[in-house]
Coordinates of C-alpha atoms in Angstrom, one line a residue:
M1205 CA 131.8 87.7 80.8
V1206 CA 134.0 87.9 77.6
I1207 CA 132.3 85.7 74.6
L1208 CA 134.7 83.7 72.7
S1209 CA 134.6 82.0 69.2
K1210 CA 134.1 77.6 70.1
P1211 CA 137.1 76.4 68.9
S1212 CA 136.3 74.0 66.0
S1213 CA 139.1 70.7 66.6
F1214 CA 141.2 69.2 69.2
F1215 CA 145.2 70.1 69.3
N1216 CA 147.0 66.7 68.7
G1217 CA 150.1 67.9 69.6
V1218 CA 150.9 68.4 73.2
P1219 CA 153.9 66.2 74.4
L1220 CA 153.3 62.5 75.5
I1221 CA 155.6 61.3 78.6
D1222 CA 155.6 57.9 79.8
L1223 CA 156.8 58.2 83.7
S1224 CA 157.6 54.7 83.3
K1225 CA 160.6 55.1 80.6
H1226 CA 164.4 56.1 81.2
D1227 CA 165.0 58.3 78.0
S1228 CA 162.1 60.4 79.8
K1229 CA 164.2 63.0 81.0
N1230 CA 164.9 64.6 77.7
L1231 CA 161.8 64.4 76.0
I1232 CA 160.8 66.2 79.3
V1233 CA 163.5 69.7 78.9
K1234 CA 161.9 69.1 75.1
A1235 CA 159.0 69.6 76.6
C1236 CA 159.2 72.5 78.6
E1237 CA 161.5 74.3 76.4
E1238 CA 158.8 73.9 73.2
F1239 CA 155.6 74.8 74.9
G1240 CA 156.1 74.4 79.0
F1241 CA 153.5 71.7 79.0
F1242 CA 153.1 68.4 78.5
K1243 CA 150.7 65.1 79.6
V1244 CA 152.1 62.6 81.9
I1245 CA 150.9 58.4 82.3
N1246 CA 152.2 55.4 83.7
H1247 CA 152.1 58.5 86.8
N1248 CA 151.7 56.1 90.3
V1249 CA 149.1 58.4 91.5
P1250 CA 146.6 55.6 92.6
M1251 CA 143.3 55.7 90.9
E1252 CA 141.4 55.1 93.8
F1253 CA 142.8 58.9 95.4
I1254 CA 141.5 60.4 92.2
S1255 CA 137.9 59.0 92.5
K1256 CA 137.8 59.1 95.9
L1257 CA 138.4 63.1 95.9
E1258 CA 136.5 63.8 92.7
S1259 CA 133.7 62.0 94.7
E1260 CA 133.6 64.2 97.7
A1261 CA 134.4 66.7 95.6
I1262 CA 131.1 66.4 93.7
K1263 CA 129.6 65.8 96.6
F1264 CA 131.0 69.7 98.1
F1265 CA 129.8 71.2 95.0
S1266 CA 125.9 69.6 95.0
S1267 CA 125.3 71.3 97.9
S1268 CA 123.0 74.2 97.9
L1269 CA 125.1 77.6 97.3
S1270 CA 124.0 78.9 100.8
E1271 CA 125.5 75.6 102.7
K1272 CA 128.3 76.3 100.3
L1273 CA 129.2 79.8 101.1
K1274 CA 129.7 78.8 104.3
T1275 CA 133.0 77.8 103.6
G1276 CA 134.0 81.2 102.3
P1277 CA 134.6 83.6 101.3
A1278 CA 138.1 81.9 100.0
D1279 CA 141.1 84.4 102.7
P1280 CA 142.7 83.0 100.2
F1281 CA 141.3 79.8 101.3
G1282 CA 138.0 77.9 101.7
Y1283 CA 134.9 77.7 98.5
G1284 CA 134.8 81.0 96.2
N1285 CA 132.6 81.2 93.4
K1286 CA 133.0 83.8 90.4
Q1287 CA 135.3 86.5 91.6
I1288 CA 138.9 85.4 90.9
G1289 CA 141.6 86.7 92.8
P1290 CA 141.0 90.4 94.5
N1291 CA 141.3 92.5 91.5
G1292 CA 138.0 92.3 89.9
D1293 CA 138.9 89.0 87.5
I1294 CA 135.2 87.0 87.4
G1295 CA 135.0 83.7 85.3
W1296 CA 131.7 81.1 85.4
V1297 CA 133.5 78.9 88.3
E1298 CA 133.3 77.9 91.3
Y1299 CA 136.1 77.0 93.6
I1300 CA 137.9 75.6 96.4
L1301 CA 141.3 76.7 97.6
L1302 CA 143.4 74.3 100.6
S1303 CA 146.5 74.8 101.6
T1304 CA 149.0 71.4 101.3
N1305 CA 149.6 71.8 105.5
T1306 CA 148.2 68.8 107.0
E1307 CA 147.8 70.9 109.7
F1308 CA 145.0 73.0 107.4
N1309 CA 141.7 73.4 109.2
Y1310 CA 139.0 71.4 107.7
H1311 CA 135.9 72.0 110.0
K1312 CA 135.2 74.7 107.5
F1313 CA 133.3 72.0 105.4
A1314 CA 131.5 70.8 109.1
S1315 CA 128.4 72.4 108.0
I1316 CA 128.4 71.1 104.3
L1317 CA 125.3 68.5 103.8
G1318 CA 126.6 65.4 103.1
V1319 CA 130.4 66.4 103.5
N1320 CA 133.0 65.5 106.5
P1321 CA 135.5 67.5 107.6
E1322 CA 137.7 64.4 108.4
T1323 CA 136.7 62.7 105.6
I1324 CA 137.4 65.5 102.8
R1325 CA 140.9 66.0 104.7
A1326 CA 141.8 62.5 104.6
A1327 CA 141.0 62.3 100.9
V1328 CA 142.6 65.8 99.8
N1329 CA 146.0 64.0 101.5
D1330 CA 146.0 60.9 100.1
Y1331 CA 145.9 62.9 96.4
V1332 CA 147.8 65.4 97.0
S1333 CA 151.2 63.6 98.6
A1334 CA 150.6 61.2 95.7
V1335 CA 151.1 64.3 93.2
K1336 CA 153.9 66.0 95.0
K1337 CA 155.8 62.3 94.8
M1338 CA 155.3 62.4 91.2
S1339 CA 155.7 66.3 90.9
C1340 CA 159.3 65.8 92.7
E1341 CA 160.3 62.8 90.6
I1342 CA 159.6 64.9 87.5
L1343 CA 161.6 68.3 88.7
E1344 CA 164.2 65.6 89.4
M1345 CA 163.7 64.3 86.3
L1346 CA 163.9 67.9 84.9
A1347 CA 167.2 68.2 86.9
E1348 CA 168.9 65.3 85.0
G1349 CA 167.8 66.2 82.0
L1350 CA 169.5 69.7 81.9
K1351 CA 173.2 68.5 83.5
I1352 CA 172.1 69.8 87.1
Q1353 CA 174.0 68.8 90.3
P1354 CA 172.3 67.8 92.5
K1355 CA 169.7 66.4 91.4
N1356 CA 166.9 67.8 94.1
V1357 CA 167.3 71.4 93.1
F1358 CA 163.7 71.5 91.9
S1359 CA 162.7 69.0 94.0
K1360 CA 163.8 70.4 97.3
L1361 CA 161.7 73.2 97.4
L1362 CA 158.2 71.9 97.3
M1363 CA 160.1 68.9 99.8
D1364 CA 161.0 71.5 102.2
E1365 CA 158.0 71.4 105.1
K1366 CA 157.9 75.0 104.6
S1367 CA 156.5 74.8 100.4
D1368 CA 153.8 77.1 100.0
S1369 CA 152.5 74.9 97.8
V1370 CA 148.4 74.8 97.9
F1371 CA 145.5 72.2 96.2
R1372 CA 142.7 74.8 94.3
V1373 CA 139.8 72.5 92.8
N1374 CA 138.0 74.0 90.1
H1375 CA 134.1 73.2 89.7
Y1376 CA 133.1 74.7 85.6
P1377 CA 128.9 73.8 86.2
P1378 CA 127.5 73.9 82.3
C1379 CA 126.5 77.4 81.4
P1380 CA 122.7 77.8 80.9
D1381 CA 122.8 80.8 78.9
I1382 CA 124.9 79.7 76.8
Q1383 CA 122.5 78.6 74.0
D1384 CA 122.1 82.6 73.4
F1385 CA 124.7 82.5 71.7
S1386 CA 125.5 80.2 69.3
G1387 CA 128.4 78.6 68.6
K1388 CA 129.7 80.8 71.2
N1389 CA 131.7 80.0 74.6
L1390 CA 132.3 81.6 77.6
I1391 CA 135.4 82.3 79.7
G1392 CA 135.4 80.1 82.8
F1393 CA 138.8 80.6 83.7
G1394 CA 140.8 84.0 82.2
E1395 CA 144.0 83.3 80.6
H1396 CA 147.0 83.4 82.6
T1397 CA 150.3 81.8 83.8
D1398 CA 150.9 80.2 87.2
P1399 CA 153.7 81.9 89.3
Q1400 CA 154.6 78.5 91.2
I1401 CA 157.2 76.3 90.2
I1402 CA 154.9 73.5 88.2
S1403 CA 151.7 72.7 88.6
V1404 CA 150.1 69.2 87.4
L1405 CA 146.1 69.1 86.6
R1406 CA 143.8 66.7 86.4
S1407 CA 140.5 67.0 84.8
N1408 CA 137.4 64.7 84.7
N1409 CA 136.3 63.7 80.9
T1410 CA 135.0 67.7 80.2
S1411 CA 136.6 69.5 77.8
G1412 CA 137.1 73.1 78.3
L1413 CA 141.2 73.7 79.0
Q1414 CA 142.8 75.9 76.0
I1415 CA 147.1 77.1 75.7
L1416 CA 148.6 79.6 73.9
L1417 CA 150.9 78.6 71.4
K1418 CA 154.1 80.1 70.7
D1419 CA 152.4 81.9 67.1
G1420 CA 149.6 83.4 69.0
H1421 CA 146.7 80.5 68.6
W1422 CA 144.8 79.3 71.2
I1423 CA 144.0 75.7 70.9
S1424 CA 142.1 73.2 73.0
V1425 CA 143.3 70.6 74.7
P1426 CA 141.8 67.0 74.3
P1427 CA 140.4 66.2 77.8
D1428 CA 141.8 62.8 79.6
E1429 CA 140.7 61.7 83.0
N1430 CA 143.1 58.9 83.7
S1431 CA 147.0 61.7 82.8
F1432 CA 147.9 64.4 84.5
F1433 CA 148.8 68.0 82.7
V1434 CA 152.0 69.8 83.9
N1435 CA 152.7 73.5 83.5
V1436 CA 156.2 75.5 83.9
G1437 CA 155.5 78.1 86.6
D1438 CA 157.0 81.3 87.0
S1439 CA 159.1 80.5 89.4
L1440 CA 161.1 77.8 87.4
Q1441 CA 160.7 80.1 84.0
V1442 CA 163.2 82.1 86.0
M1443 CA 165.5 79.2 87.8
T1444 CA 165.9 78.2 84.3
N1445 CA 166.3 82.0 83.1
G1446 CA 163.8 81.7 80.4
R1447 CA 164.9 78.1 79.4
F1448 CA 161.8 77.4 80.2
K1449 CA 158.4 79.6 79.6
S1450 CA 155.7 79.4 81.9
L1451 CA 152.4 78.5 80.1
K1452 CA 149.1 80.7 79.3
H1453 CA 146.0 79.1 79.6
R1454 CA 142.2 79.6 80.2
V1455 CA 139.0 77.4 80.4
L1456 CA 135.8 77.8 78.2
T1457 CA 133.1 76.8 80.1
N1458 CA 130.8 73.9 78.0
N1459 CA 127.0 74.3 77.7
V1460 CA 126.4 70.6 78.3
K1461 CA 128.6 68.7 80.8
S1462 CA 130.1 70.5 84.2
R1463 CA 133.4 70.4 83.8
L1464 CA 135.9 69.7 87.4
S1465 CA 139.7 70.1 88.1
M1466 CA 142.3 69.4 90.3
I1467 CA 145.0 71.4 90.7
Y1468 CA 148.6 71.0 93.1
F1469 CA 150.7 74.4 92.6
G1470 CA 154.1 72.9 93.6
G1471 CA 155.7 76.5 95.4
P1472 CA 158.7 77.3 97.1
P1473 CA 159.2 79.1 101.0
M1474 CA 158.2 82.4 101.0
S1475 CA 162.1 83.1 102.2
E1476 CA 163.0 80.8 99.4
K1477 CA 165.3 83.4 97.0
I1478 CA 164.6 82.8 93.2
A1479 CA 167.1 83.7 90.6
P1480 CA 168.6 81.9 87.5
L1481 CA 171.1 78.7 88.2
P1482 CA 174.1 79.2 87.4
S1483 CA 175.4 76.6 85.9
L1484 CA 172.1 77.1 83.3
M1485 CA 173.5 80.9 82.6
E1486 CA 176.9 81.9 80.5
G1487 CA 178.2 84.9 83.3
E1488 CA 177.0 86.3 86.2
D1489 CA 175.9 89.0 83.6
S1490 CA 173.6 86.9 82.2
S1491 CA 170.6 86.5 84.3
L1492 CA 167.9 87.8 82.6
Y1493 CA 166.0 88.3 86.0
K1494 CA 166.7 90.0 89.9
E1495 CA 166.6 87.5 92.2
F1496 CA 163.3 87.7 94.5
T1497 CA 161.9 86.1 97.1
W1498 CA 159.2 84.1 96.8
F1499 CA 157.2 85.9 98.9
E1500 CA 157.7 89.4 97.1
Y1501 CA 157.2 88.0 94.0
K1502 CA 153.4 86.0 95.1
K1503 CA 152.5 90.0 96.7
S1504 CA 153.3 91.3 93.8
A1505 CA 151.4 88.7 91.9
Y1506 CA 148.3 89.3 94.4
K1507 CA 148.2 92.6 93.1
T1508 CA 147.8 91.9 89.4
R1509 CA 145.2 90.8 87.1
L1510 CA 144.7 87.4 85.7
A1511 CA 146.1 88.6 82.5
D1512 CA 149.1 90.4 82.8
N1513 CA 152.8 90.0 83.0
R1514 CA 154.0 89.6 86.2
L1515 CA 157.4 88.7 85.7
I1516 CA 157.7 92.3 83.4
H1517 CA 158.5 93.6 86.9
F1518 CA 161.5 91.5 87.5
E1519 CA 163.0 91.2 84.6
K1520 CA 166.7 93.2 84.0
I1521 CA 166.6 95.8 81.5
A1522 CA 169.2 95.1 79.1
A1523 CA 171.8 98.0 78.9
S1524 CA 170.9 100.8 75.8

C-alpha cells in the first residue's frame, strides 16, 4: 500500500455556503470555479436521518468479516473490502455500494447479525431522499448563478426516475500497522475524481479527507459531522464546458479512530447525452468535449484506474 507523510495542519479555506441565504447562488458558482468543492450548512437534512443511518452502518461494519462477506462481492452493488473497482486499486477501506432505486433488493443483508434489511432500506431511503432534495436545490442555485434557463437543467437529471444515482458508505478501520511508520499515513481511498454530476459527502468526526489544490498540493479538510461537503463531478465539468472543474480527492487512514463516510453520487439516466450547454459556449466550435452518453462515459471510466484522467478520451483535440 502507498505510505504518505502525515499532513501537519488542516486547510481552513474550504468555501462555506449557507443554503438559507439568498445570495448563496453566486458563492456556489465561485466555489465551483475555484475549487470544485465546498461545504454547506443549514441544509435541512434532518439530523435524525443522519444518525439513524450512521447507527445502522456501524452495526453492519461491526459484524464479523465472514458475515459481511455474505452480502458481497460488490457486483457492483453490495459489500466490498479493500478492492476498489475492477482494475487493481486497493485501499484500507470496506464499503457498501447501493442503488438509490427504491426497488433495490436489501435482502442481501438478511444474514448479518443484528441488521434488519427493512430497517436499512428505510434508513437509506429517508437519508437519500433528503440529500437528493438538497442536491437538486444546490444544482438549481448553480443554474441561477450561471443565468441558465430553465433552472432545472441540471437537477432534472437527478429527479428523473431513470437517474443512475448511487449511494456508498465507506468505513475506514483504524490501521493497526501504522505505528510502524512513524508520522506516516496509508491510503484509505486513492486519488480520483467522481464521474457523476455532483457528489454529496458526510462523514463522522474523523479526519482523512484531502483535496488537491490547483497548485498541486494536497491539503487536509477539517472534519465536520454536521455539515455536507459537495464535489463537482466530471459530468458537470463537461456540461459547464470546463468552467467548473471536477476535484481530485483522496482519503488517508487514521491510526486511532475509524472513519465512516456516506456519499450520494447524483448521476443522470444512462441514455442521457452529456455535452456542454449551448448557453455556456461562445459558439459550437468552442466546445472542449465531444458529446457522449452517460452509459458511454461510465463504461469507459469503469475500465480505468482510480487516478486516471477519465475525461481525456472525450476531449476535443484542438487543431494545430
